[in-house]
Short mmCIF file of C-alpha atoms and ligand atoms in Angstrom, two decimals:
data_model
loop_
_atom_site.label_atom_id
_atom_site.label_comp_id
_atom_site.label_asym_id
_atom_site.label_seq_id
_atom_site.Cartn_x
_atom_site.Cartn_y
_atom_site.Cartn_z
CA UNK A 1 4.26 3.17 -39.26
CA UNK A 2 2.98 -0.02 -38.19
CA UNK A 3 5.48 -3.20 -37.22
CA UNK A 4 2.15 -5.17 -38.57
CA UNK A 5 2.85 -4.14 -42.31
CA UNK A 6 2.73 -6.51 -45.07
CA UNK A 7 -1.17 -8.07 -45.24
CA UNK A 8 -2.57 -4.86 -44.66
CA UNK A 9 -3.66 -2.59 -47.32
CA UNK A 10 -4.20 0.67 -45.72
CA UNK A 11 -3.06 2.13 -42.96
CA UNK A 12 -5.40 2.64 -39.55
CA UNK A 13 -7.95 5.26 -39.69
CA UNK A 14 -6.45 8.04 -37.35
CA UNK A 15 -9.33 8.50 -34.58
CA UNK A 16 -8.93 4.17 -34.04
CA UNK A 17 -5.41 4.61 -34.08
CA UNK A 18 -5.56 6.62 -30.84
CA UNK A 19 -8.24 4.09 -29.59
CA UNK A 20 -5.72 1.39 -30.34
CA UNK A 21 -2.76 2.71 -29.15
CA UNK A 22 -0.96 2.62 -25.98
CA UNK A 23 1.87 5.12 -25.64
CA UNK A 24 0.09 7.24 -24.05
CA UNK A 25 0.02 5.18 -21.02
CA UNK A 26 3.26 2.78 -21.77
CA UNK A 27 5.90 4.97 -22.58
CA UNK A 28 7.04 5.08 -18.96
CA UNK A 29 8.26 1.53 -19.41
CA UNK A 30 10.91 2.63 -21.94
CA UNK A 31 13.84 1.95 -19.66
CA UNK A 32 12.40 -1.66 -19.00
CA UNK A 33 11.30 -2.08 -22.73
CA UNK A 34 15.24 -1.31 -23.94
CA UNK A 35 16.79 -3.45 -20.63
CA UNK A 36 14.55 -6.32 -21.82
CA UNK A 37 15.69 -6.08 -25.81
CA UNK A 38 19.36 -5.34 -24.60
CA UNK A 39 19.32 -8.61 -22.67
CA UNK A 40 17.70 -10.27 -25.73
CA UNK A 41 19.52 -8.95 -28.07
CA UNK A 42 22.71 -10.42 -26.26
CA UNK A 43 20.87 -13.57 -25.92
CA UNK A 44 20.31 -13.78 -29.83
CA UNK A 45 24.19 -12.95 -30.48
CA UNK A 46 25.44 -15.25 -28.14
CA UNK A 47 23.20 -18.16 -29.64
CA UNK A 48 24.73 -17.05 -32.99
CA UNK A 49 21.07 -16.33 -34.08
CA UNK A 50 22.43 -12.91 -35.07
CA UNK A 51 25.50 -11.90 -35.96
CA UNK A 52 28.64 -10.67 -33.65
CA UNK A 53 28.34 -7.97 -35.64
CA UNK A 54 24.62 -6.82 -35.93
CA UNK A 55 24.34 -7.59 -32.23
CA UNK A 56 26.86 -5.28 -31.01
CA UNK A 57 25.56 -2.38 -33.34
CA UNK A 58 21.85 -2.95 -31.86
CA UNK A 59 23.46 -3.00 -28.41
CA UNK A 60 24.44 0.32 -29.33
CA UNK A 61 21.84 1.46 -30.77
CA UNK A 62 19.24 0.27 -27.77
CA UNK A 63 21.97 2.41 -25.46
CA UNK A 64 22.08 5.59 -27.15
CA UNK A 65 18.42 5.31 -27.71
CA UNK A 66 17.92 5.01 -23.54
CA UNK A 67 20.57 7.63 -23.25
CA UNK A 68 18.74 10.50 -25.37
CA UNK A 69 15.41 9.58 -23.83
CA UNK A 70 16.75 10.40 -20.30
CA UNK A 71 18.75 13.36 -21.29
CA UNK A 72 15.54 14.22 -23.49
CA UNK A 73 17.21 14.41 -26.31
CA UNK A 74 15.15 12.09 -28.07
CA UNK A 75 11.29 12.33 -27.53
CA UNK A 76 8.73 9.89 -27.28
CA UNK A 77 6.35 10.05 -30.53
CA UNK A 78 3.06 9.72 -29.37
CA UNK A 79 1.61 8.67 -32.45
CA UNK A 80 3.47 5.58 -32.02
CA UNK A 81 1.77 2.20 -31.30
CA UNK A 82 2.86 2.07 -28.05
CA UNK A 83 6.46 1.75 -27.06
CA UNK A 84 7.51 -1.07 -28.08
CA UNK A 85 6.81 -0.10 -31.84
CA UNK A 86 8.77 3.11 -30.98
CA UNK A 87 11.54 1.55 -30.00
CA UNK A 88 12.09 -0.72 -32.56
CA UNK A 89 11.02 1.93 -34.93
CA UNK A 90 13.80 4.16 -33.30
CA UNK A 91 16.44 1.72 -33.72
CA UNK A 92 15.87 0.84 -37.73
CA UNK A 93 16.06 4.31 -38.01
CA UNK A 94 19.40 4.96 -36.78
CA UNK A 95 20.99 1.47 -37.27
CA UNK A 96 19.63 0.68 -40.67
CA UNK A 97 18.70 -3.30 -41.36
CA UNK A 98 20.37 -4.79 -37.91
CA UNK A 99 17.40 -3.37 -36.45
CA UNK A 100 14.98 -5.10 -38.26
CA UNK A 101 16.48 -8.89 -36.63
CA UNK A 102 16.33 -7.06 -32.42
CA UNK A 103 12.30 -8.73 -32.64
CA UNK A 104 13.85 -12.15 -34.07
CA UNK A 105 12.34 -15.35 -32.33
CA UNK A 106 9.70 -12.40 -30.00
CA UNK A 107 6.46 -11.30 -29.58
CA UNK A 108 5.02 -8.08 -28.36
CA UNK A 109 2.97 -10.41 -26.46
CA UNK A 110 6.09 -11.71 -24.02
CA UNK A 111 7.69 -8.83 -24.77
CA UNK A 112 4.31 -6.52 -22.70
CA UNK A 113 4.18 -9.38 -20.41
CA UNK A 114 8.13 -8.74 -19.69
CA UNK A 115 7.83 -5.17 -19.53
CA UNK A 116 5.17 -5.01 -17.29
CA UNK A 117 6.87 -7.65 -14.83
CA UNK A 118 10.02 -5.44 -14.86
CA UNK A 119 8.46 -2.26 -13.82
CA UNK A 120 6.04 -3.80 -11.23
CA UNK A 121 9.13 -5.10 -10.00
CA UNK A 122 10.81 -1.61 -9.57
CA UNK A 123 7.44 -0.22 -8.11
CA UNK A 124 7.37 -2.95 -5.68
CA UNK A 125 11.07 -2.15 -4.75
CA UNK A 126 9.86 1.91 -4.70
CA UNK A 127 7.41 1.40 -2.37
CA UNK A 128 8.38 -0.92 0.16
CA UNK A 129 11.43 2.05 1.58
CA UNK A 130 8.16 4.11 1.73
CA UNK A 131 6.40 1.65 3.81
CA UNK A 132 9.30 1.33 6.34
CA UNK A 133 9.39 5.24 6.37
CA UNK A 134 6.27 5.11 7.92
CA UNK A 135 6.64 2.30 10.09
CA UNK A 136 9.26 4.69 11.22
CA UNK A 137 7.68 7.42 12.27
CA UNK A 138 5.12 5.79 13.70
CA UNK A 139 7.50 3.88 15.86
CA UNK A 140 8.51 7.38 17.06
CA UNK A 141 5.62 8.50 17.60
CA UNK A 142 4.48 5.45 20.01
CA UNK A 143 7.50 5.77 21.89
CA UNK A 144 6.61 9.29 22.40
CA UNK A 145 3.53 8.73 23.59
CA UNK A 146 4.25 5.37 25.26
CA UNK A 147 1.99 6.94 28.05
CA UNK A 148 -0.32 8.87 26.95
CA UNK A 149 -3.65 7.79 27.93
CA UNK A 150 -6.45 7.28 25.80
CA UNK A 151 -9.39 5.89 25.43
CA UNK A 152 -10.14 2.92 22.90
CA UNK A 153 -13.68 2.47 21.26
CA UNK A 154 -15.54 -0.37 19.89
CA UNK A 155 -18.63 0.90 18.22
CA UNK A 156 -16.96 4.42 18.37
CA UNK A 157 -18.13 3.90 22.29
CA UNK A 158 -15.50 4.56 24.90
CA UNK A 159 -13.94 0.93 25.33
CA UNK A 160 -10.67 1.03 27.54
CA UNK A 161 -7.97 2.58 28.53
CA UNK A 162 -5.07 2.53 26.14
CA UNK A 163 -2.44 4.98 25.30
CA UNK A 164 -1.56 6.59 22.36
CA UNK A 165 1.44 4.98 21.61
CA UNK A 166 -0.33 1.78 21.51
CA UNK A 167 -2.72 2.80 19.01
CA UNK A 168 -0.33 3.43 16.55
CA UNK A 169 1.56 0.67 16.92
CA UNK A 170 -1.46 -1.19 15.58
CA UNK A 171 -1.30 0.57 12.12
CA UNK A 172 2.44 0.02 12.46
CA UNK A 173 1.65 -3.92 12.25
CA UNK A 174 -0.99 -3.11 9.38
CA UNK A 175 1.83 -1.72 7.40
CA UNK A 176 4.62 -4.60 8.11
CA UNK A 177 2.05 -7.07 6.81
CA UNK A 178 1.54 -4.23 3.79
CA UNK A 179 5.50 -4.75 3.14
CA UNK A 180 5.11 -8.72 3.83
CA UNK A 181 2.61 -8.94 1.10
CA UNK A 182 4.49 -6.65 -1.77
CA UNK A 183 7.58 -8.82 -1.12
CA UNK A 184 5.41 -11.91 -1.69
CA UNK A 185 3.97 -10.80 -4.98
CA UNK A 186 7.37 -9.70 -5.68
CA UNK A 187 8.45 -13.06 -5.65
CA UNK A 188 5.78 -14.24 -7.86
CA UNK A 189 6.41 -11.47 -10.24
CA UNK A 190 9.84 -12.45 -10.34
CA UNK A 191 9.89 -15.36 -13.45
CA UNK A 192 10.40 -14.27 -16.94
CA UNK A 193 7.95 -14.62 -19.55
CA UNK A 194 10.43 -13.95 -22.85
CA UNK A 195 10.67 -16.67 -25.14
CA UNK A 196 7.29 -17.76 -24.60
CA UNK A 197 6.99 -15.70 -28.08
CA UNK A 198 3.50 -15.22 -29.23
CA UNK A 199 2.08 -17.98 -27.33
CA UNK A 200 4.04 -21.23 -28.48
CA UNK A 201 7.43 -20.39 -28.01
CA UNK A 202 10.13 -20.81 -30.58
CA UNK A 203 11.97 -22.75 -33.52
CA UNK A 204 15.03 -20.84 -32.63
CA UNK A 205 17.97 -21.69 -30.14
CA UNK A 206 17.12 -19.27 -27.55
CA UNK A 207 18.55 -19.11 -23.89
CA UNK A 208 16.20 -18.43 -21.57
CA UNK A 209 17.73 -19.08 -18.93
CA UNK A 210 20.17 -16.42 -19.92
CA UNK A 211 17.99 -13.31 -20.85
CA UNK A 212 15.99 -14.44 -17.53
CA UNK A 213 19.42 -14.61 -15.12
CA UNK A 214 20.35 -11.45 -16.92
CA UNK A 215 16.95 -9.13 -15.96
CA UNK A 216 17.11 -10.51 -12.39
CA UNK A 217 14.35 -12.92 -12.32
CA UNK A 218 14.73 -15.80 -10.55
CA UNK A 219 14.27 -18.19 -13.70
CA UNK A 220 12.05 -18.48 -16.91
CA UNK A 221 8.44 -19.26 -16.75
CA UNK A 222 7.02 -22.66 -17.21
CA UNK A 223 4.49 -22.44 -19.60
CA UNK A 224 4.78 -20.32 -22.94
CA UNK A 225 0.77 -20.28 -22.89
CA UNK A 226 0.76 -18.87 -19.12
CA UNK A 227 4.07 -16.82 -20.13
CA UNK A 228 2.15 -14.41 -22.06
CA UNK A 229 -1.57 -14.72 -20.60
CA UNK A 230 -0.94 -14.17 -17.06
CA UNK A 231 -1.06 -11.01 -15.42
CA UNK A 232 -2.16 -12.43 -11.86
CA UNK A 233 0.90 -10.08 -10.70
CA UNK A 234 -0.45 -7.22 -11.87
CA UNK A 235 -3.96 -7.97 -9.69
CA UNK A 236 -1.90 -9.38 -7.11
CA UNK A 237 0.16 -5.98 -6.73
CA UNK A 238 -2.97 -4.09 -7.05
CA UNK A 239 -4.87 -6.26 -4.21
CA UNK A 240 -2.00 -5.45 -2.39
CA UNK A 241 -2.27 -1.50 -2.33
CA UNK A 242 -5.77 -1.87 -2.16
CA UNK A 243 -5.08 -2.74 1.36
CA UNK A 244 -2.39 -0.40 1.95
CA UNK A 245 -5.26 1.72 1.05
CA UNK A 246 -7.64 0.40 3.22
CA UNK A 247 -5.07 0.72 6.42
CA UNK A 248 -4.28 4.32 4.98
CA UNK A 249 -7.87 5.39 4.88
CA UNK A 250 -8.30 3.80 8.20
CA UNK A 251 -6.06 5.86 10.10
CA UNK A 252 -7.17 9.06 7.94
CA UNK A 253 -10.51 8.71 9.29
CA UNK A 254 -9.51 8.40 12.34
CA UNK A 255 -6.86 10.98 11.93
CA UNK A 256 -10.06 13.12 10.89
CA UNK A 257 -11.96 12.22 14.02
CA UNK A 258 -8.95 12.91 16.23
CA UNK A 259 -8.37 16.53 14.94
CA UNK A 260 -12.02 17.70 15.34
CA UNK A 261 -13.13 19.52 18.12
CA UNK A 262 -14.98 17.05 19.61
CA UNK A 263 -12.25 15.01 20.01
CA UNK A 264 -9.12 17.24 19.87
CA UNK A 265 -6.32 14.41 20.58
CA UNK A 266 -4.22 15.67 17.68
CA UNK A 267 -3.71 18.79 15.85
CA UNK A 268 -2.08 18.64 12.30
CA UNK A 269 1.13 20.71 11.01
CA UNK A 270 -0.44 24.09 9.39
CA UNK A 271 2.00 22.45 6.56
CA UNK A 272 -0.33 19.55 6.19
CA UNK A 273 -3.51 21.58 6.80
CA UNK A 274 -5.98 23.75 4.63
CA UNK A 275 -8.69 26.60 4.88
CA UNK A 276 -11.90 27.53 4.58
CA UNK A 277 -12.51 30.08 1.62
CA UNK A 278 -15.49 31.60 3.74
CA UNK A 279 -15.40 30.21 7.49
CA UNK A 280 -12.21 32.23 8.95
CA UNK A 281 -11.95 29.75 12.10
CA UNK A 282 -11.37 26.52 9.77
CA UNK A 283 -8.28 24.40 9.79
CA UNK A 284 -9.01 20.89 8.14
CA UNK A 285 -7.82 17.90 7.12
CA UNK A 286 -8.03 17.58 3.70
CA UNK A 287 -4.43 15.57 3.32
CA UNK A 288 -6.51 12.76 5.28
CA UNK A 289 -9.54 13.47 3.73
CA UNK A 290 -8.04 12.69 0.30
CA UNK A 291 -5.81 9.86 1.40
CA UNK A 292 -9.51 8.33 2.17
CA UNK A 293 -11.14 9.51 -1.14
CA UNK A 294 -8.25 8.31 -2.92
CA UNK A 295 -8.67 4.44 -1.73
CA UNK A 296 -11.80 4.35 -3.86
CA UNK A 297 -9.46 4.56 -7.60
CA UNK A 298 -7.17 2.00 -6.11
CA UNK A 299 -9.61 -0.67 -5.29
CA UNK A 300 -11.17 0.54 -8.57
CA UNK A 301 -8.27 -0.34 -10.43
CA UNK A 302 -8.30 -3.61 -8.88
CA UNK A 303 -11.92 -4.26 -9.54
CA UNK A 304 -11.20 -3.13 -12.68
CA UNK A 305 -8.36 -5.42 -13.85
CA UNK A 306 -9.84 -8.09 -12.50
CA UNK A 307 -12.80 -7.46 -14.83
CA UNK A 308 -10.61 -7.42 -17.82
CA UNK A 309 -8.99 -10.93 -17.39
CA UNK A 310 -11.91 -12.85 -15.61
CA UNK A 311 -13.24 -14.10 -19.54
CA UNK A 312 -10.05 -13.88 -21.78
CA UNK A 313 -9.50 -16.93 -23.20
CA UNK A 314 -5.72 -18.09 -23.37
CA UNK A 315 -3.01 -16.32 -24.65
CA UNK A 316 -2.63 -12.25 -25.26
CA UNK A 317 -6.01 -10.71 -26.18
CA UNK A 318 -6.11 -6.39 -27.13
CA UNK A 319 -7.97 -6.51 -23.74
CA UNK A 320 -4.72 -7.37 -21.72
CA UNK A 321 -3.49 -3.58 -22.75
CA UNK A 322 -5.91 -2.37 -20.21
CA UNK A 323 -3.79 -3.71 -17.40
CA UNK A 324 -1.21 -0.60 -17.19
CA UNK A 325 -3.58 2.36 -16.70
CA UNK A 326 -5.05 0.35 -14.00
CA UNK A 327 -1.77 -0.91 -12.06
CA UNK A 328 0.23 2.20 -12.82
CA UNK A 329 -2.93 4.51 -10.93
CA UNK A 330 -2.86 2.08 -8.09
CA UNK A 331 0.57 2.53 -7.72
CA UNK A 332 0.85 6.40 -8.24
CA UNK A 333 -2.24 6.87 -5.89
CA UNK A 334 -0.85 4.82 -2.87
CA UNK A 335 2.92 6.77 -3.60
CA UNK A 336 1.42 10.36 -3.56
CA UNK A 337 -0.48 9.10 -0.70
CA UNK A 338 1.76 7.78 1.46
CA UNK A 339 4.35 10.87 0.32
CA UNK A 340 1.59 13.34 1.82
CA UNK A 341 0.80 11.06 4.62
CA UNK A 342 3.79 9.98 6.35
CA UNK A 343 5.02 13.90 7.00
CA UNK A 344 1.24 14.90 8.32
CA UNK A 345 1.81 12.25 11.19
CA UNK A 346 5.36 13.07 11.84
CA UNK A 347 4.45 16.66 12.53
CA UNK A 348 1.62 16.24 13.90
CA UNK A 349 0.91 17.83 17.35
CA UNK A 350 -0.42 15.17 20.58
CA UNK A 351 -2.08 16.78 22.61
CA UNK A 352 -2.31 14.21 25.40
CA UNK A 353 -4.18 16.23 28.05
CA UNK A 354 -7.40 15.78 26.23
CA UNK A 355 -6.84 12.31 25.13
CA UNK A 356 -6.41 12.02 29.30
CA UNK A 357 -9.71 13.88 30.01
CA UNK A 358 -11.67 11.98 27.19
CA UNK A 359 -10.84 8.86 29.44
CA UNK A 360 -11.70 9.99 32.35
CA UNK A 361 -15.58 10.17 30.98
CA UNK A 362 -17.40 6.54 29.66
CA UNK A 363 -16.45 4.73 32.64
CA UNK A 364 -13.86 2.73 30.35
CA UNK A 365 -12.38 0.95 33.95
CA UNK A 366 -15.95 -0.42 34.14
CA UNK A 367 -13.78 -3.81 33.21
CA UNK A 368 -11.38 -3.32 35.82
CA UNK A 369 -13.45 -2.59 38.35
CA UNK A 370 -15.22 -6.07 37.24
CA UNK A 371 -11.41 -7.47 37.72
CA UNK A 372 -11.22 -6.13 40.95
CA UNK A 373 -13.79 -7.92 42.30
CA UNK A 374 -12.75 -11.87 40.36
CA UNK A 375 -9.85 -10.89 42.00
CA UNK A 376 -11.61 -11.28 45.37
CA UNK A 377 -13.60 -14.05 44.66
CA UNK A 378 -16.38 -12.86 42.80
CA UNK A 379 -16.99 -15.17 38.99
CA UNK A 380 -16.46 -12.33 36.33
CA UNK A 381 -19.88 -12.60 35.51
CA UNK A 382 -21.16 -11.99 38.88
CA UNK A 383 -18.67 -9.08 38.75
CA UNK A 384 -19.71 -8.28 35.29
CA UNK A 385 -22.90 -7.64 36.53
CA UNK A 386 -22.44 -5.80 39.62
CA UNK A 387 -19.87 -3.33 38.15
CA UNK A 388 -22.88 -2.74 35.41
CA UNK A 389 -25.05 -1.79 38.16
CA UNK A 390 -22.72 0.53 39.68
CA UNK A 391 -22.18 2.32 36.34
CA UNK A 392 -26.18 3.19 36.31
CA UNK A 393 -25.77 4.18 39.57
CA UNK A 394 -23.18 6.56 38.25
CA UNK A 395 -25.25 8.01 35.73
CA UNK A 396 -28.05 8.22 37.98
CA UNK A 397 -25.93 10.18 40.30
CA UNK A 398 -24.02 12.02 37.30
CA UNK A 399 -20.51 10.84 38.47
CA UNK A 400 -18.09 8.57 37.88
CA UNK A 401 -16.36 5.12 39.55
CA UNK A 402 -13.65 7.53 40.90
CA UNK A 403 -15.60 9.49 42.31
CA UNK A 404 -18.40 7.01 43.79
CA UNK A 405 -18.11 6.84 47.37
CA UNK A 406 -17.36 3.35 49.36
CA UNK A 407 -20.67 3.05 51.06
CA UNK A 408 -22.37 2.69 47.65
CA UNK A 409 -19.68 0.69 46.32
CA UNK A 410 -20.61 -1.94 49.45
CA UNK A 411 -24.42 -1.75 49.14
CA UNK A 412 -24.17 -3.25 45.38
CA UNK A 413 -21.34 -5.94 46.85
CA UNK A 414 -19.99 -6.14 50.04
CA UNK A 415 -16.44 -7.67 48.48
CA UNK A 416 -15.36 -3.94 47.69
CA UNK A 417 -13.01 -1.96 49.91
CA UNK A 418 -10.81 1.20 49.56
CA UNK A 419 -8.46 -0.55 47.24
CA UNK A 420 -10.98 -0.23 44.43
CA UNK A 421 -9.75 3.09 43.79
CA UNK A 422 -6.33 1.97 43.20
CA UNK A 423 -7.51 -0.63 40.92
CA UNK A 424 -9.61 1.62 38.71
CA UNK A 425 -7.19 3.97 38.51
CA UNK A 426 -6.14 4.63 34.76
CA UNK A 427 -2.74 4.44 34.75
CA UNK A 428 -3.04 1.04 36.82
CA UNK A 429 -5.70 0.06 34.28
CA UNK A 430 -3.53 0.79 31.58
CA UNK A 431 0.13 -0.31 33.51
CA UNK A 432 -1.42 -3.86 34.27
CA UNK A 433 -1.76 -5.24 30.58
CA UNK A 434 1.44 -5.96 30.65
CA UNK A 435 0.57 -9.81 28.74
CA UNK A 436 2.04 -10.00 25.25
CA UNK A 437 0.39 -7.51 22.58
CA UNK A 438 -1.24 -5.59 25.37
CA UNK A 439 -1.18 -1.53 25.54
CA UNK A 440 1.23 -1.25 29.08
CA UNK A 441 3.65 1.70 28.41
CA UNK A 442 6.88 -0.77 29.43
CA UNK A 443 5.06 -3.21 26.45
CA UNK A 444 4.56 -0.07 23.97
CA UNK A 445 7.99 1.06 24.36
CA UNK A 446 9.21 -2.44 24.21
CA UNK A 447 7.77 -2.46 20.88
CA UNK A 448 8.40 0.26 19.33
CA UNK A 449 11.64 -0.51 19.38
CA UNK A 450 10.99 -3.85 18.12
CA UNK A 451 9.38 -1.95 15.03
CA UNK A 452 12.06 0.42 14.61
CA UNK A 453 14.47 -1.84 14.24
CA UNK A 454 12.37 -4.14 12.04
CA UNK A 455 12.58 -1.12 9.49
CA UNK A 456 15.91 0.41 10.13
CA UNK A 457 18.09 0.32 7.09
N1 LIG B 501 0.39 -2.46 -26.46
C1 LIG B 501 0.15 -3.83 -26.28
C2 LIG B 501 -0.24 -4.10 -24.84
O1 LIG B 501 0.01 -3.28 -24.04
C3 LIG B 501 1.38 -4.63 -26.61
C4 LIG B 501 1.12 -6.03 -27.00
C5 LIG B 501 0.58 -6.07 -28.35
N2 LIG B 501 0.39 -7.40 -28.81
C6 LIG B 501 -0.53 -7.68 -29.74
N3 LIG B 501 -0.64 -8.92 -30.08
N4 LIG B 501 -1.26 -6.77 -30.28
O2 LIG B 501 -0.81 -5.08 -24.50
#
């Protein structure tokens, strides 16, 4: 049955009935559905818009209805409209004619735009302890490897000397700026849309402010027009785990790159690894692999909603129904990732000597050496370009800066002397940056405590 009865003549053909309905897809918002129309039904009693009496029996009703849903007792029919319908449906059944006045002085169209704000809200709240979890481990992790020496890239070329630690700080300030942004839309989510009705409000004495102080929201919304047409949260959410999915995939590529033999810095948990069905030698990475794939449905979804509302004119149009599928992907795609994710790098295997030995090729203290001689007198670009020199030498020669003796050193620039060694060293390379931000282990540690804490409960 329909809630639309009345002008209509027949009922919907079945096969457009499935088209047009949304159960499918909205029946996980029951529990915010029934905490909205418990808070509105109190609302409507209180204003003496229903009676004492009716109000406490749909009150009960709206309970025992949430009550057999989670204890299963009561199942979803999935030939409802979508859950809304079901619910009120539910209620007339068992309750009898109080039922009929819970949708007095509402829409379905606040009513959606309610439901949806409520269970964003909860999946912002769900995700942001996941987030920290993370943050977590990675702040372990870098402290762990406060020294490890690595190398950095730009271009995937050798770069500089880093260490480990440091590198995984940097996702770790990816992901406070992923929990920064959910708490922001969070905010913005946080204004309730019911009473804006269908579009214009209402005749009747509602309290807004009451039903809106009551679900948690920080106050009603402005505009009864905007009430029901907006969904900027839900894009707003979903631009936000877009880029949780674009740090995620990051650090799963480079997670991938890491664990190949041609790099070998890392080596995942067997746990979080898989096989080859034919190549017997094959351990790979198919948790990061995914984690990457994965991003592409998230920003997807976000392409997708944004799609939907870029030509609806103002207020609800059928279109606007297309909005959960999208948003509730996103956010079950970025939770399954980040539940497989943060476990692969917490038991994930370092394996520092290679990082070490990968540094010692690429002449990544080409800089230094540069430093070495500004810090005798030399302009850096002078230096720049006799440090450049020496490195083709190198090559030349097939050996390294280390390894270059002094004499050659001084034909290419008379300012060196034995202390270049010292200065190219890695560990000095790497235990000088000690200016804010920069990878020095004292600095790493430093800050992974500072992150740590940031996240601790
Ligand atoms: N299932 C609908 C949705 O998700 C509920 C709102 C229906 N409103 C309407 N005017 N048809 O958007």
């Amino acid at each position: 049955m329909k809630l639309w009865t009345g002008r209509f003549s027949k009922e919907i053909d079945p096969k457009t009935n499935d088209f047009n309905s949304s159960i499918q897809f909205d029946s996980r918002m029951y529990k915010e559905d029934i905490t909205g129309s418990m808070a509105h039904a109190a609302m409507l009693g209180a204003q003496g818009i229903n009676s004492k009496e009716d109000t406490d029996a749909i009150l009960a009703g709206l309970q025992g209805i949430l009550e057999d849903l989670e204890s299963g007792a009561l199942a979803i029919d999935p030939n409802a409209e979508d859950i809304h319908t079901f619910v009120e449906q539910t209620l007339t059944e068992r309750i009898g004619s109080a039922g009929k006045r819970l949708h007095t002085s509402r829409s379905r169209n606040d009513q959606v735009a309610l439901d949806d704000r409520l269970t964003l809200r909860n999946e912002c709240d769900a995700l942001i302890p996941q987030l920290k979890e993370l943050i977590a481990v990675l702040a372990k992790q870098a402290a762990d490897h406060a020294e490890d020496i690595m190398p950095s890239y730009t271009h995937l070329q050798r770069a500089q000397p880093i260490v480990f630690g440091h590198h995984l700080l940097a996702y770790a300030e990816m992901f406070l700026r992923d929990i920064g942004r959910l708490e922001d839309a969070r905010k913005r989510m946080n204004v309730s849309p019911l009473g804006s009705g269908a579009l214009a409000g209402t005749t009747y004495d509602i309290d807004r402010e009451m039903t809106a102080k009551e679900l948690g929201f920080d106050g009603p919304c402005h505009n009864s027009l905007d009430g029901v047409s907006d969904r900027d949260f839900c894009i707003e959410f979903a631009a936000a785990l877009s880029l949780i999915m674009v740090h995620l995939s990051r650090f799963a590529e480079e997670v991938c790159l890491w664990c190949s033999w041609e790099f070998k810095f890392i080596e995942l948990d067997d746990a979080f690894s898989t096989g080859s069905s034919i190549m017997p030698q094959k351990k790979n990475p198919d948790i990061a692999e995914l984690v990457r794939g994965k991003s592409g449905r998230v920003f997807g979804d976000l392409m997708g909603l944004l799609t939907v509302m870029k030509g609806l004119p103002l207020a609800y149009n059928k279109d606007m129904q297309e909005d959960k599928e999208a948003v509730f992907d996103a956010f079950d795609t970025v939770k399954m990732c980040l539940t497989a994710f943060i476990p692969m790098i917490d038991t994930m295997t370092v394996l520092p000597e290679n990082m070490r030995k990968a540094a010692a090729g690429g002449f990544i203290n080409a800089t230094d050496c540069a430093d070495y001689l500004v810090g005798r007198g030399l302009p850096f670009r002078d230096a720049y370009k006799c440090t450049g020199e020496l490195v083709a030498l190198c090559i030349e020669k097939g050996t390294t800066l280390e390894d270059l003796p002094l004499e050659e050193y001084r034909q290419v620039c008379d300012l060196f002397e034995e202390g270049v060694y010292d200065a190219i060293s890695l560990e000095r390379c790497v235990s000088q940056r000690t200016c804010i931000g920069a990878p020095a282990p004292e600095n790493v540690r430093k800050e992974a405590a500072r992150v740590a804490a940031l996240v601790a409960e």
